[in-house]
XYZ file of C-alpha atoms in Angstrom:
581
model
C 4.262 -5.880 -8.435
C 4.042 -1.822 -9.005
C 6.492 0.639 -7.533
C 4.362 3.116 -5.932
C 5.292 6.529 -4.327
C 3.675 8.337 -1.729
C 2.216 11.296 -1.609
C 4.814 12.800 1.905
C 7.318 11.273 -0.222
C 6.696 13.534 -3.606
C 5.704 16.395 -1.089
C 9.454 15.782 0.627
C 11.237 15.767 -2.381
C 9.546 18.807 -3.910
C 10.689 20.628 -0.590
C 14.315 19.091 -1.125
C 14.695 20.243 -4.927
C 13.293 23.382 -4.347
C 15.371 24.629 -1.298
C 18.562 23.488 -3.174
C 18.435 23.393 -7.164
C 17.010 26.929 -8.002
C 19.882 28.679 -5.647
C 23.073 27.001 -6.594
C 24.575 29.152 -8.992
C 23.603 32.215 -7.253
C 26.579 32.837 -5.825
C 30.017 33.428 -6.998
C 33.002 31.532 -6.235
C 34.840 33.329 -3.650
C 37.083 30.969 -1.772
C 39.940 29.063 -2.742
C 38.024 25.546 -1.920
C 35.318 25.293 -4.556
C 37.666 26.690 -7.833
C 40.114 24.525 -7.091
C 37.697 21.374 -7.351
C 35.701 23.107 -9.869
C 38.966 23.937 -12.472
C 39.994 19.970 -12.306
C 36.618 19.084 -14.032
C 37.560 22.251 -17.081
C 40.625 21.166 -17.205
C 38.845 17.707 -17.983
C 37.436 18.899 -20.681
C 40.208 21.277 -21.955
C 42.671 18.676 -22.496
C 40.367 15.522 -22.553
C 42.030 13.713 -20.028
C 39.683 12.125 -17.566
C 42.616 10.300 -15.986
C 44.667 12.636 -14.323
C 44.430 16.144 -15.862
C 46.942 18.529 -14.888
C 45.816 22.070 -13.902
C 46.419 25.261 -12.251
C 49.540 25.292 -14.090
C 51.428 22.053 -12.897
C 49.162 19.866 -10.485
C 47.680 16.748 -10.198
C 44.798 16.623 -8.511
C 44.186 16.280 -4.874
C 41.817 13.659 -4.547
C 40.137 10.897 -7.049
C 38.196 12.019 -10.147
C 34.229 10.614 -9.341
C 33.426 14.226 -8.575
C 35.504 15.539 -11.000
C 33.740 13.207 -13.746
C 30.413 14.075 -12.609
C 30.797 17.923 -13.212
C 32.371 17.423 -16.171
C 29.631 15.245 -17.454
C 26.727 17.600 -16.375
C 28.685 20.200 -17.880
C 29.219 18.415 -21.500
C 25.813 20.110 -22.737
C 27.027 24.184 -22.141
C 30.760 22.704 -23.582
C 32.019 24.557 -20.422
C 31.935 24.532 -16.085
C 30.169 26.834 -14.278
C 29.490 27.808 -10.613
C 25.689 25.955 -11.344
C 27.235 22.962 -12.863
C 30.160 22.518 -10.570
C 27.663 22.626 -7.851
C 24.885 20.157 -8.763
C 26.277 17.007 -8.147
C 26.914 17.735 -4.594
C 23.061 18.670 -4.835
C 22.461 15.937 -6.064
C 24.345 13.854 -3.880
C 22.251 15.648 -0.675
C 19.527 14.854 -2.266
C 19.539 11.451 -3.183
C 20.741 10.812 0.578
C 17.877 12.709 1.947
C 15.668 11.107 0.046
C 17.344 7.469 0.667
C 17.477 8.372 4.858
C 13.737 9.602 3.957
C 13.008 5.815 2.978
C 15.215 4.181 5.448
C 13.324 5.878 8.587
C 9.516 5.651 6.896
C 9.374 2.090 6.668
C 11.022 1.228 10.028
C 9.298 4.070 11.850
C 6.738 6.274 10.676
C 6.511 9.024 8.429
C 6.394 12.037 10.921
C 9.626 10.988 11.940
C 11.065 10.483 8.644
C 9.887 13.529 7.986
C 11.445 15.497 10.470
C 14.679 13.856 10.259
C 14.636 14.491 6.357
C 14.082 18.312 6.738
C 16.319 18.454 10.188
C 19.126 17.307 7.691
C 17.976 19.553 4.900
C 18.109 22.557 7.164
C 21.388 22.297 9.514
C 23.646 24.866 8.526
C 26.772 22.423 7.910
C 24.853 20.322 5.470
C 22.807 23.096 3.603
C 26.461 24.703 3.259
C 27.740 21.522 1.675
C 25.176 21.034 -0.545
C 25.348 23.598 -2.248
C 29.171 24.231 -2.582
C 31.686 22.452 -5.167
C 33.514 20.235 -2.560
C 33.577 16.395 -2.463
C 32.612 16.158 1.048
C 28.794 15.894 0.342
C 29.533 12.914 -2.239
C 31.747 11.526 0.199
C 28.710 11.566 2.860
C 26.026 10.468 0.439
C 27.836 7.492 -0.523
C 28.773 6.702 3.528
C 25.692 6.825 4.577
C 24.120 5.082 2.155
C 26.515 2.266 2.270
C 25.094 2.599 5.754
C 21.191 2.253 5.555
C 22.242 -0.589 3.055
C 24.288 -2.621 5.247
C 21.848 -1.893 7.793
C 18.808 -3.358 5.617
C 21.092 -6.329 4.736
C 21.342 -7.099 8.078
C 17.871 -6.704 8.279
C 16.945 -9.394 5.761
C 19.483 -11.886 7.858
C 23.071 -11.135 5.929
C 21.947 -13.489 2.791
C 23.563 -12.768 -0.255
C 26.398 -10.146 -1.035
C 25.596 -6.690 -0.200
C 26.384 -5.812 -3.643
C 24.102 -2.195 -3.233
C 26.465 -1.384 -0.236
C 29.663 -2.652 -2.153
C 28.767 0.100 -4.262
C 28.231 2.941 -2.629
C 31.752 2.270 -0.494
C 33.374 2.212 -4.456
C 31.894 5.711 -5.154
C 33.319 7.042 -1.978
C 36.418 5.264 -2.655
C 36.677 7.258 -5.742
C 35.646 10.439 -4.539
C 37.757 10.908 -1.341
C 39.889 7.736 -0.962
C 40.121 4.920 1.577
C 37.816 6.555 4.098
C 34.740 6.034 2.075
C 35.465 2.276 2.872
C 36.711 2.344 6.119
C 33.597 4.277 7.497
C 30.753 2.184 6.589
C 32.965 -1.032 7.548
C 33.995 0.218 10.930
C 30.871 1.102 11.850
C 29.119 -1.985 10.791
C 31.582 -4.108 11.856
C 31.199 -2.840 15.273
C 27.317 -2.978 14.775
C 27.611 -6.723 14.362
C 29.853 -7.390 17.088
C 27.307 -5.699 19.347
C 25.083 -7.610 18.456
C 26.445 -10.912 19.167
C 28.249 -11.709 16.146
C 31.420 -13.969 16.090
C 34.521 -11.722 16.107
C 36.600 -13.390 13.660
C 33.315 -14.076 11.037
C 32.860 -10.088 11.646
C 36.020 -8.918 10.675
C 36.603 -11.126 8.033
C 33.486 -10.269 6.227
C 33.737 -6.708 6.377
C 37.612 -6.669 5.554
C 36.484 -8.429 1.810
C 33.518 -6.005 1.630
C 35.900 -3.229 2.401
C 38.642 -5.073 -0.303
C 35.741 -5.441 -2.867
C 34.875 -1.698 -2.774
C 38.652 -1.053 -3.929
C 39.161 -3.466 -7.223
C 37.203 -0.415 -9.479
C 39.147 2.383 -7.420
C 42.336 0.250 -7.960
C 41.769 0.423 -11.792
C 42.249 4.344 -11.464
C 44.964 4.306 -9.185
C 46.909 2.161 -11.217
C 46.141 4.303 -14.180
C 46.932 7.772 -12.933
C 50.077 6.166 -11.113
C 51.183 5.430 -14.569
C 51.022 9.186 -15.533
C 52.337 10.743 -12.660
C 54.602 7.982 -11.266
C 55.832 8.719 -7.961
C 54.861 12.073 -7.857
C 51.435 10.853 -7.876
C 52.329 8.111 -5.387
C 53.810 10.918 -2.265
C 50.394 12.612 -2.972
C 48.065 10.100 -2.488
C 49.942 8.755 0.980
C 50.060 12.343 2.272
C 46.606 13.330 1.752
C 44.974 9.584 2.830
C 47.369 8.818 5.436
C 49.520 11.283 6.513
C 46.449 13.431 6.993
C 45.159 11.371 9.631
C 48.395 10.091 11.251
C 49.687 14.171 11.304
C 52.503 13.537 9.155
C 51.312 16.191 6.566
C 54.186 18.016 4.710
C 52.538 21.163 5.487
C 50.104 22.191 8.361
C 46.518 21.205 7.476
C 43.508 22.287 9.202
C 45.380 21.548 13.041
C 42.987 21.757 15.817
C 42.290 20.271 19.258
C 40.010 17.481 20.215
C 37.307 19.815 21.502
C 36.715 21.281 18.322
C 34.492 18.719 16.630
C 32.197 19.566 19.204
C 32.176 23.114 18.938
C 31.405 22.660 15.199
C 28.597 20.578 15.455
C 26.827 23.000 18.075
C 27.000 25.471 15.219
C 26.843 22.986 12.712
C 23.289 22.291 13.741
C 22.184 25.871 13.859
C 19.673 27.119 14.093
C 18.332 24.059 16.020
C 21.364 23.741 18.512
C 19.794 27.194 20.117
C 16.382 24.962 20.301
C 17.864 21.938 22.230
C 19.747 25.282 24.235
C 16.075 26.478 24.821
C 14.405 23.875 25.866
C 17.224 22.049 27.678
C 16.588 24.361 30.675
C 13.037 23.560 30.776
C 12.008 20.331 29.439
C 14.871 18.576 32.357
C 12.877 19.527 35.021
C 9.826 17.396 33.384
C 8.951 14.160 35.064
C 8.740 13.384 31.292
C 11.912 14.350 29.923
C 13.010 11.346 32.558
C 12.206 8.925 29.949
C 14.744 10.063 27.241
C 17.802 10.829 29.705
C 17.320 7.509 31.353
C 18.581 5.777 27.936
C 21.233 8.873 27.732
C 22.958 8.126 31.351
C 23.543 4.384 29.643
C 26.110 6.153 27.771
C 28.176 7.050 30.137
C 30.771 3.960 29.956
C 32.205 4.543 33.434
C 29.953 4.002 35.663
C 27.402 2.027 32.922
C 29.513 -0.347 30.751
C 26.962 -3.120 31.445
C 23.641 -1.119 30.674
C 25.089 0.188 27.407
C 26.393 -3.395 26.287
C 22.969 -4.290 27.325
C 20.983 -1.354 25.334
C 23.264 -2.099 22.306
C 22.955 -6.184 22.334
C 19.343 -5.460 23.358
C 17.523 -2.146 22.740
C 15.632 -1.058 19.620
C 18.188 -1.764 16.271
C 17.355 1.332 14.386
C 18.707 3.409 17.786
C 21.210 1.638 18.056
C 22.362 1.719 14.711
C 21.436 5.695 14.176
C 23.918 5.913 17.519
C 26.599 4.201 16.408
C 26.563 5.269 12.659
C 27.130 9.041 14.277
C 29.354 8.441 17.405
C 31.687 5.899 15.720
C 32.348 8.527 13.153
C 32.547 11.303 15.120
C 35.227 9.322 17.377
C 37.068 8.470 14.375
C 37.417 11.864 12.889
C 38.658 13.110 16.715
C 41.509 10.819 16.540
C 43.782 12.446 14.056
C 44.786 16.317 14.444
C 43.408 17.261 10.891
C 39.894 18.420 11.791
C 37.397 20.074 9.730
C 34.103 20.376 10.410
C 32.922 18.650 7.116
C 34.508 15.743 7.674
C 31.522 14.996 10.163
C 29.115 15.311 7.558
C 28.157 11.741 8.242
C 26.916 12.685 11.546
C 24.199 14.522 10.829
C 21.318 12.575 9.156
C 21.433 10.126 12.209
C 21.890 13.173 14.322
C 18.945 14.382 12.999
C 16.649 11.152 13.972
C 17.316 11.440 17.586
C 16.139 15.408 17.308
C 13.198 14.670 15.338
C 12.515 12.345 18.336
C 13.201 14.841 20.938
C 10.922 18.041 18.822
C 8.076 15.394 19.043
C 8.701 14.945 22.744
C 8.418 18.338 23.125
C 5.656 18.431 20.892
C 3.548 16.280 22.958
C 4.805 17.885 26.177
C 6.073 21.096 26.315
C 4.516 23.492 23.868
C 5.397 26.544 25.075
C 9.422 25.827 24.372
C 8.483 25.098 20.684
C 6.387 28.703 20.771
C 9.590 30.721 22.086
C 11.374 29.068 20.002
C 9.310 29.457 16.777
C 9.037 33.224 17.936
C 12.884 33.992 18.535
C 13.554 32.327 14.977
C 10.908 34.395 12.913
C 11.922 37.099 15.144
C 15.449 37.049 13.648
C 13.678 36.835 10.100
C 11.976 40.110 10.372
C 14.913 41.909 12.224
C 17.170 40.870 9.372
C 14.458 41.949 6.729
C 14.248 45.941 8.634
C 17.969 45.767 8.823
C 18.338 45.538 5.163
C 15.659 48.434 4.417
C 17.558 50.547 7.282
C 20.570 49.677 5.098
C 18.971 50.780 1.579
C 17.829 53.595 3.392
C 20.745 54.919 4.840
C 20.125 54.921 8.340
C 22.927 52.754 9.059
C 24.799 54.774 12.006
C 28.500 55.070 10.582
C 29.937 56.245 14.338
C 29.760 52.726 14.781
C 31.575 51.738 12.147
C 35.072 51.539 13.881
C 38.437 49.765 14.406
C 40.981 48.148 11.841
C 37.899 46.775 9.480
C 35.929 49.936 8.718
C 37.044 50.119 5.305
C 35.287 46.110 4.779
C 32.406 47.150 6.736
C 32.191 50.489 4.519
C 32.756 48.422 1.661
C 30.128 46.048 2.619
C 26.911 48.712 3.358
C 27.856 50.502 -0.232
C 27.136 47.023 -1.517
C 23.875 46.720 0.377
C 23.000 50.303 -0.918
C 23.579 50.369 -4.363
C 22.804 47.393 -5.836
C 19.784 47.051 -7.733
C 17.765 43.975 -7.058
C 14.862 42.986 -9.181
C 11.270 42.162 -8.388
C 11.608 38.070 -7.584
C 14.877 39.618 -5.323
C 12.762 41.766 -3.635
C 10.510 39.334 -2.996
C 12.741 37.174 -0.999
C 14.002 40.336 0.548
C 10.469 40.674 2.155
C 9.675 36.728 2.399
C 10.797 36.348 5.917
C 9.294 39.772 7.271
C 5.957 38.322 5.803
C 6.797 35.009 7.352
C 7.257 36.585 10.877
C 4.120 38.886 10.245
C 1.930 35.906 10.138
C 3.492 34.139 12.747
C 2.947 36.665 14.797
C -0.609 37.438 14.003
C -1.238 33.560 14.213
C 1.068 32.268 17.203
C -1.876 30.810 19.471
C -2.250 28.260 16.658
C 0.490 25.996 17.945
C -2.113 24.511 20.950
C -3.393 21.503 21.800
C -5.934 21.565 19.328
C -3.275 21.636 16.690
C -1.429 18.323 15.106
C 2.444 17.789 14.560
C 2.397 18.285 10.878
C 0.828 22.106 11.476
C 3.843 22.563 13.568
C 5.909 21.043 11.302
C 4.782 23.875 8.992
C 5.607 26.512 11.081
C 9.062 25.585 12.115
C 10.340 25.062 8.954
C 8.439 27.840 6.554
C 10.900 30.262 8.625
C 14.104 28.736 8.350
C 13.165 28.144 4.702
C 12.370 31.726 3.950
C 16.197 32.434 5.841
C 18.074 30.246 3.101
C 15.932 32.024 0.181
C 16.960 35.689 1.165
C 20.353 34.636 2.024
C 21.196 32.521 -0.535
C 19.191 34.128 -3.416
C 19.930 38.429 -2.222
C 22.344 38.827 0.567
C 25.047 36.760 0.199
C 25.538 37.265 -4.101
C 26.071 40.495 -3.559
C 28.072 40.512 -0.488
C 30.209 37.865 -2.013
C 31.187 39.849 -5.289
C 33.796 41.467 -2.769
C 35.922 38.015 -2.441
C 35.158 36.884 -6.113
C 38.215 37.252 -8.969
C 35.704 37.356 -11.569
C 36.442 41.040 -12.743
C 40.316 40.101 -12.158
C 40.093 37.782 -14.783
C 38.527 39.860 -17.049
C 40.936 43.038 -16.411
C 43.632 40.385 -17.359
C 41.763 38.945 -20.148
C 41.440 42.636 -21.604
C 44.650 44.185 -20.713
C 47.136 41.257 -21.414
C 44.990 39.474 -23.854
C 47.906 38.037 -26.077
C 50.263 37.730 -23.274
C 51.179 34.675 -21.411
C 49.997 34.928 -17.560
C 52.740 33.184 -14.502
C 51.904 33.274 -11.707
C 53.991 33.135 -7.993
C 52.674 32.505 -4.525
C 55.301 31.729 -1.816
C 52.734 28.579 -0.397
C 53.670 25.932 -3.007
C 50.087 24.120 -2.417
C 48.655 27.986 -3.177
C 47.413 29.370 -6.263
C 45.263 31.922 -7.465
C 42.756 29.339 -7.951
C 39.707 31.740 -8.973
C 41.000 33.762 -10.958
C 42.355 30.494 -13.020
C 39.043 29.212 -13.107
C 37.652 32.282 -14.966
C 40.782 32.470 -17.492
C 39.829 29.156 -18.289
C 42.923 27.271 -16.710
C 45.534 29.499 -18.853
C 47.395 30.261 -15.642
C 50.523 29.121 -15.218
C 53.434 28.580 -12.581
C 56.511 30.798 -12.880
C 58.661 28.527 -10.887
C 57.574 25.042 -13.339
C 58.002 26.430 -16.308
C 61.241 29.442 -16.053
C 59.865 30.921 -19.199
C 61.536 33.394 -20.944
C 58.610 36.236 -21.586
C 55.440 37.087 -19.873
C 53.291 38.552 -17.518
C 53.671 37.679 -13.763
C 50.848 37.942 -11.286
C 52.399 38.145 -7.528
C 51.285 38.748 -4.285
C 52.684 42.609 -2.931
C 54.249 41.558 0.152
C 56.572 38.766 -1.891
C 57.090 40.920 -5.198
C 60.769 42.118 -4.221
C 62.168 38.702 -2.512
C 61.336 37.439 -5.867
C 62.941 39.409 -8.207
C 66.021 39.182 -5.876
C 65.981 35.666 -5.903
C 65.597 35.960 -10.166
C 68.333 38.378 -11.078
C 68.623 36.700 -14.349
C 65.083 38.289 -15.127
C 63.943 41.742 -15.736
C 60.618 42.798 -14.287
C 58.734 46.040 -14.655
C 55.619 47.248 -12.946
C 52.422 47.335 -15.168
C 49.616 47.633 -12.679
C 48.582 46.828 -8.502
C 45.045 45.486 -7.473
C 42.505 48.010 -6.014
C 41.567 45.266 -3.235
C 42.916 42.201 -1.751
C 42.269 38.814 -3.313
C 40.571 35.234 -2.085
C 43.606 33.386 -1.904
C 46.482 35.573 -0.533
C 44.595 38.262 1.266
C 46.851 40.630 -0.019
C 47.077 43.107 -3.121
C 48.327 41.768 -6.802
C 50.950 43.049 -8.398
C 51.675 42.829 -12.610
C 54.576 42.799 -14.069
C 56.180 42.061 -17.463
C 58.749 40.143 -17.825
C 61.764 38.687 -19.625
C 64.895 36.653 -19.489
C 68.156 38.698 -19.824
C 71.134 37.155 -22.663
C 73.478 35.661 -21.273
């Protein structure tokens, strides 16, 4: 039997690849998160240590190594890690998840819903951002979502045999970020099984076994890493995996209230959360909307528990599975005090499925709302281009720039005004404006004569043009202010033959960005207490530090001219040597 790839699949795959891969390496590292992960892979290549590479002058990796292995492998051909190669595993993980989701819903529903679900997931702000970042979250999400799809297929086939592929996905998740990679799929599918009237004990034992099976391969790494790192490694893993969930971290880590997750879903779904808000005021008045809201009422557990239970047991299994997949994961991450928007990434593909159904309903019953939304979206695109052109021509009213951030805003304007652009970049700048002009001329095309396919083009083309303009021109230009590559070049030139040491008061914080561009050559002062060298330290911490180390002589060499990424402060450089006793 020959495997045949359909034309819609190829079109969607092409769109997904073009939306991610060409833009990956354009923006420099501008936060502590990305270089902190990239430098682990860098240290693997540099020291040929693929188990527990020590980086940043004495730190052990905070996460299991699978993503770092992937970064190191794709960087082997170059011999060094770059922004592009460090982000490529996240992008490939997103591509695999999107195409897996397309195949999953296309087989069980229809091509239109599958395409919409895939494109909504891709273009949601949170998912797109994670797919373009050197962080473990997108890879973990791909493994968790993939395991859920595979578990459902296994259930669909009568639970025959052992779900090897689902267990392999969970194994990848555990090797990416720890036990949560197995806990989430087993928890969701366990609840799904119970609601579909499967015996409790059998379901419990079954998913405990699958979860334990997914830990077998990661256990080999944990044992090897413990052999290398000892109790320090064990304490770190316990804190990262269990202390974070129990709210017993040794440091404050993204502590937010219960409502935080719901707010991040609204922002994470931009620009489509705007569509839901705009349409709700009109659609709720329509009789057709009652067909959708009638099922939504069943989700009120207080008043309609029996209806909820009946729907979960006898309703469309795809609907039930998709709803449980995002609802259970959302509730799971509401429990710990540590909350981040990226934790909710596994919710997005399943929420996109319901958003796709909602847009299909709007197209069938209220196209005016869709026309208004696309008008707003294309107007924003046009305004963005016009604002940039106004800045380039120095038409910006400077009297509006007031307050404590005036200097930063002036620097931002200077970057936008003076950065030279090539032909391709100018094309990307004008692309949103061109799309907007085309829409304003032909907006009446979204009427009863057109199919949903036409609207899919009208809906997503402005979004992709915005992504290309932002990630191809604006962000690479603006983020140079937050990138420390210039500082690394300054250090390598001015202190060429000197050992470099650093100190920051927060124990887990280092000069990650500078260290990455210096090829992981910055060491920690208070771990080595060297005899001589160059110290880089935050300006506000320098006086107290020198008083605490009277056995050293410090001589100020230079101070940075702007505040830096990690500590939001100026950095001072001191030459030092230890006094003789």
